[in-house]
Structure formats: C-alpha cells, structure tokens
PDB file of C-alpha atoms in Angstrom:
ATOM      1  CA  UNK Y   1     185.438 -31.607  69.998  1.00  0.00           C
ATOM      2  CA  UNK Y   2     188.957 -30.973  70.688  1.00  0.00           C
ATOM      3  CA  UNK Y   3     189.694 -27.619  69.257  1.00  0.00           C
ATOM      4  CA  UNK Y   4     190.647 -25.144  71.566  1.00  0.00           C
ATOM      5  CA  UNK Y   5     188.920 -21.275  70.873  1.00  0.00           C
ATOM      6  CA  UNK Y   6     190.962 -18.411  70.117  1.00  0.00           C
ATOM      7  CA  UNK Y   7     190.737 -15.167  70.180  1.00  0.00           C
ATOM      8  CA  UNK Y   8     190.335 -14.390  66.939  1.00  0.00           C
ATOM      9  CA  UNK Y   9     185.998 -14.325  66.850  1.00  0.00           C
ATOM     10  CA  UNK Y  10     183.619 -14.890  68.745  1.00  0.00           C
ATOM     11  CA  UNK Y  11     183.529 -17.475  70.851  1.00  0.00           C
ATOM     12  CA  UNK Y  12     179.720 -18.735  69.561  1.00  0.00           C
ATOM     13  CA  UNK Y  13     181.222 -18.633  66.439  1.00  0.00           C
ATOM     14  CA  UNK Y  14     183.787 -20.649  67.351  1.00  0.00           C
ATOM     15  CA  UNK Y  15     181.589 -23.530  68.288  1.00  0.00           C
ATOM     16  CA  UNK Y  16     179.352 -23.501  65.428  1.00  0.00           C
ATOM     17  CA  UNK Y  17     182.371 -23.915  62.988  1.00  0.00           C
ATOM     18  CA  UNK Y  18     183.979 -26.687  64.919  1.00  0.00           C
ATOM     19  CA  UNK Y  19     180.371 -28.214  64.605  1.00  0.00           C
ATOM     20  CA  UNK Y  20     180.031 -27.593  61.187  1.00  0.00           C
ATOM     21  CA  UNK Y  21     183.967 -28.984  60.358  1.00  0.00           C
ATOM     22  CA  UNK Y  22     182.642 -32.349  62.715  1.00  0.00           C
ATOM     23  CA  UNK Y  23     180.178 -32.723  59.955  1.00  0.00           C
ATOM     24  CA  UNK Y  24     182.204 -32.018  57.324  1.00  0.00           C
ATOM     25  CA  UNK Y  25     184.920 -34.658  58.620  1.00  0.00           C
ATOM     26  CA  UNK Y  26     182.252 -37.286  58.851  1.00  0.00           C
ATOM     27  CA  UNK Y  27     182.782 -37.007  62.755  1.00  0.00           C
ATOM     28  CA  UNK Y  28     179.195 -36.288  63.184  1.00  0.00           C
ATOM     29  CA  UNK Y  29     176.731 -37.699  60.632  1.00  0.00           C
ATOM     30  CA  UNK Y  30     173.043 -36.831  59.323  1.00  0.00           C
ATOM     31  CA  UNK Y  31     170.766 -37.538  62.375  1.00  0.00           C
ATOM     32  CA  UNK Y  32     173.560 -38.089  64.917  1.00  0.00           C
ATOM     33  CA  UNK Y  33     173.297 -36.465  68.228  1.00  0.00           C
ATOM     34  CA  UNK Y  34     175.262 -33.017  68.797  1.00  0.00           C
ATOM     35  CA  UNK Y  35     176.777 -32.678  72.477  1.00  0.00           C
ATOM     36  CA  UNK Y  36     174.703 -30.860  74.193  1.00  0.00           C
ATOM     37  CA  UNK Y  37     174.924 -27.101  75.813  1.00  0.00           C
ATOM     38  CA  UNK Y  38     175.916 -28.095  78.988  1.00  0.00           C
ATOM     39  CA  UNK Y  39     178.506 -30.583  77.764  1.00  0.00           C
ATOM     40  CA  UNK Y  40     179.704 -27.739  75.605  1.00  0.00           C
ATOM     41  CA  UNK Y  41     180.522 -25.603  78.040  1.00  0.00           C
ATOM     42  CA  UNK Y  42     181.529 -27.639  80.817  1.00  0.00           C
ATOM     43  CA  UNK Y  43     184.313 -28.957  78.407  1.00  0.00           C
ATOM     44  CA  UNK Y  44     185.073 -25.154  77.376  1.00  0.00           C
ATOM     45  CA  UNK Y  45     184.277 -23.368  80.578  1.00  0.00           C
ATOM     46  CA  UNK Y  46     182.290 -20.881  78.527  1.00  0.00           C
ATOM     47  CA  UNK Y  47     178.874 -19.810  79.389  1.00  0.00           C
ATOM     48  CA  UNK Y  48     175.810 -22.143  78.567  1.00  0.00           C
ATOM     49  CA  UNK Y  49     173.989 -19.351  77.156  1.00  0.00           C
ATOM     50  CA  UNK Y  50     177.148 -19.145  74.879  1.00  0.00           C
ATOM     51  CA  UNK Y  51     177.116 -22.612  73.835  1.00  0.00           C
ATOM     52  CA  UNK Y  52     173.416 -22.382  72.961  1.00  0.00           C
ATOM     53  CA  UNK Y  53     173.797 -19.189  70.617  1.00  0.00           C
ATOM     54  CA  UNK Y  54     176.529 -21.749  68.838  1.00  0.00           C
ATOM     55  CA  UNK Y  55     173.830 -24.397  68.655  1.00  0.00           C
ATOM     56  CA  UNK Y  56     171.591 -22.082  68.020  1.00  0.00           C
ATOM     57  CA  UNK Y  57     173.163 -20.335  64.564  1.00  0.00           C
ATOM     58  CA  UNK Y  58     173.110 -23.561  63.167  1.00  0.00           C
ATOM     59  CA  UNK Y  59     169.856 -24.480  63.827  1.00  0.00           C
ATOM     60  CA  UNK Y  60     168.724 -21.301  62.307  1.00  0.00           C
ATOM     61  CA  UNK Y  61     170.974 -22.080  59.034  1.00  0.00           C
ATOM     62  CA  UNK Y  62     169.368 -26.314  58.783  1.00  0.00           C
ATOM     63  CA  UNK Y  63     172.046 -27.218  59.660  1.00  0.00           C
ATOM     64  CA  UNK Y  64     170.830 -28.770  63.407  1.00  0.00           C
ATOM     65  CA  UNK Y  65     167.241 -29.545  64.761  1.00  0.00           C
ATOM     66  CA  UNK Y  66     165.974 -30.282  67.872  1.00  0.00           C
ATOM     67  CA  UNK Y  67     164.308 -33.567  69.304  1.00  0.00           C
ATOM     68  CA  UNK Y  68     161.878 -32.643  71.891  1.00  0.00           C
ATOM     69  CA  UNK Y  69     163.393 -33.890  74.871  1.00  0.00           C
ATOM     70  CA  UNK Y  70     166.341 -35.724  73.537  1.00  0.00           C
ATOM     71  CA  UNK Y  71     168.851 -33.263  72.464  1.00  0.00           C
ATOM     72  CA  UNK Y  72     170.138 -31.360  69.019  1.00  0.00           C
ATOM     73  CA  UNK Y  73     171.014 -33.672  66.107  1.00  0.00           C
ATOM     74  CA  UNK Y  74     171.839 -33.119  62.798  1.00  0.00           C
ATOM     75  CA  UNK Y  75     169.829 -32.547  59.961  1.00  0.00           C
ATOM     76  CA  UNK Y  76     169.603 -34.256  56.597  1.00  0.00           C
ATOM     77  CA  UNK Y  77     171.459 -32.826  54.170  1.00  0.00           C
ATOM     78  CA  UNK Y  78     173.593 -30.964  56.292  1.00  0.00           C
ATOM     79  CA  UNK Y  79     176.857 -32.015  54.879  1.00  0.00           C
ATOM     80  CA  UNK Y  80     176.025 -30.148  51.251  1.00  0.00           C
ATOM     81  CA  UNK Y  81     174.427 -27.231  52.968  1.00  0.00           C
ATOM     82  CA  UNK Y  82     177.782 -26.583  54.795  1.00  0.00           C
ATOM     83  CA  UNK Y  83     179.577 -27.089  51.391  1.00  0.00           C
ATOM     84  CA  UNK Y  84     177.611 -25.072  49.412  1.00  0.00           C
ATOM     85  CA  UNK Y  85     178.118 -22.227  51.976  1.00  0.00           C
ATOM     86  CA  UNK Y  86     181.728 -22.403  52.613  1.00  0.00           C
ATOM     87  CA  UNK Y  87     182.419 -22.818  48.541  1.00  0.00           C
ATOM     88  CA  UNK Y  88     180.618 -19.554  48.300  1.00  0.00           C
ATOM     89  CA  UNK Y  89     182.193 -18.088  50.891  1.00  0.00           C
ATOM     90  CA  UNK Y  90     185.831 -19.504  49.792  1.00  0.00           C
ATOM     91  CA  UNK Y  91     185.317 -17.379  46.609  1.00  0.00           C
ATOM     92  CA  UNK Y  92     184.110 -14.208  47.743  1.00  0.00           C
ATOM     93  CA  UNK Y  93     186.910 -13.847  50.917  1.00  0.00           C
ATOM     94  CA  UNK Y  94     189.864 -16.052  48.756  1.00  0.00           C
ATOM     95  CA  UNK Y  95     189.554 -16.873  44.626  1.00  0.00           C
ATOM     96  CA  UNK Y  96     188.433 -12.777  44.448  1.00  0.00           C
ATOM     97  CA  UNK Y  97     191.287 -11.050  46.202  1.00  0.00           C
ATOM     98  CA  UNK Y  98     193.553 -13.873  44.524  1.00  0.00           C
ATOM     99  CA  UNK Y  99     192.824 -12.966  41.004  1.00  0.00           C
ATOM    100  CA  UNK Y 100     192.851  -9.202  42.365  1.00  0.00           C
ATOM    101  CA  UNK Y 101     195.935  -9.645  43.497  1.00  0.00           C
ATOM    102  CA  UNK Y 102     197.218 -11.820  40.369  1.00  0.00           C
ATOM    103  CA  UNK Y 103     196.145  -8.966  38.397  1.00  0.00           C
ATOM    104  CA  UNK Y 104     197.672  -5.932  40.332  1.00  0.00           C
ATOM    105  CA  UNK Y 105     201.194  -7.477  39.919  1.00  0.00           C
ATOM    106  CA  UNK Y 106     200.747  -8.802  35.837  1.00  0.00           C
ATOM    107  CA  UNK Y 107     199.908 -12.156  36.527  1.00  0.00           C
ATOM    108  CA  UNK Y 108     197.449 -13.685  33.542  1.00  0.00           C
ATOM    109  CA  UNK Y 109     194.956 -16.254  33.752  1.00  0.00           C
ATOM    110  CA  UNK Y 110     197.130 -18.774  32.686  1.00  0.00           C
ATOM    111  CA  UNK Y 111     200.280 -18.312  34.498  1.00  0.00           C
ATOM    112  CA  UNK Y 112     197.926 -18.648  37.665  1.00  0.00           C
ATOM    113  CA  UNK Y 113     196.009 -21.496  36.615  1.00  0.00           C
ATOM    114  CA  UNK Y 114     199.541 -22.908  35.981  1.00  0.00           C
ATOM    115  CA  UNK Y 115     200.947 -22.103  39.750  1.00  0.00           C
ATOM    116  CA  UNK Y 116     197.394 -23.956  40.693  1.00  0.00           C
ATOM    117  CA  UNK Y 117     198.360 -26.701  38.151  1.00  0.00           C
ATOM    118  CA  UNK Y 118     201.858 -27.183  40.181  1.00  0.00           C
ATOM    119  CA  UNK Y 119     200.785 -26.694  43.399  1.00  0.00           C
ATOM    120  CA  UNK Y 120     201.114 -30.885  44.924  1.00  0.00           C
ATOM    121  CA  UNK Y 121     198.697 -29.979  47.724  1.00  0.00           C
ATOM    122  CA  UNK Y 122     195.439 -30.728  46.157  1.00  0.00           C
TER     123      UNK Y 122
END
C-alpha cells in the first residue's frame, strides 16, 4: 500500500479500492494475507474503525474472508469478481456517456470505433 487518500471519497472507500487494485496487480494473491486494521491505519493515521469498514466492504462483496485468529486474506476467485464488477461498472459510468456523447455531436459507430482503432494506448 503506497497510495496516498484524497479527498475525493470516502476515505473507507479509499482503502477498499487500493485493496481491490493490489489484487488486481497480482500484488496480493488468492489466499494471501491482507494487512491488517491496525497496520492500516497506523500507516494512514486514519481511524481503525475506518480501516475495518474498508476491510469490511470487501468482505461483504467475497472479495476478503476472515481466518479466525490469523487475520483477513483473500478469497478464491477474487481476481474475476473484481473484474467482472469494475467491467460493469466501466460501462455504465464510461462506454454510456461516451457513445452519448459521440452521438450528441454526429459521431457514428464507426468513426468511434475507428478513434478506438487508433488510439496506441491499448
């Protein structure tokens, strides 16, 4: 973890995302440990409680699941769960108000699958 939180959302939010992109990045794998609460916020100076609600979003999602004892970890599968969601989400808040867009100012399907086409980034 070596993000630093914004402003922009909240601040549980924060953490659960940079959780989720660890585990998207291969940083953290399918059954490894998570940090833990305390480690959390010690290294953010936020509020354990915080942390937890973080921690806690993602269990509630299957993301994370707790060992008795031992700490959070991450669940099997997590990895496609994360990408499923974000692909959804990535085309209701983007690919919707793109071709919304494309179509307010008289761009056709494929002019914009051409600009896609000649984009390099991808």
């Amino acid at each position: 973890m070596i993000e630093n939180l914004g402003e922009d959302k909240s601040i549980y939010l924060q953490i659960s995302e940079m959780i989720e992109d660890e585990i998207l990045r291969d940083i953290l794998r399918e059954e490894e440990q998570v940090p833990s609460t305390t480690e959390l916020s010690k290294f953010y100076k936020i509020n354990p409680a915080t942390a937890a609600k973080g921690i806690n979003l993602l269990v509630d999602k299957g993301i994370l699941y707790k060992k008795r004892g031992i700490g959070m970890f991450v669940c099997e599968g997590a990895k496609a769960t994360i990408q499923e969601t974000r692909k959804t989400s990535f085309y209701e808040n983007y690919v919707k108000k793109i071709i919304s867009e494309a179509k307010l100012i008289g761009i056709d399907k494929a002019e914009l699958k051409k600009m896609i086409d000649d984009t390099n980034e991808l």
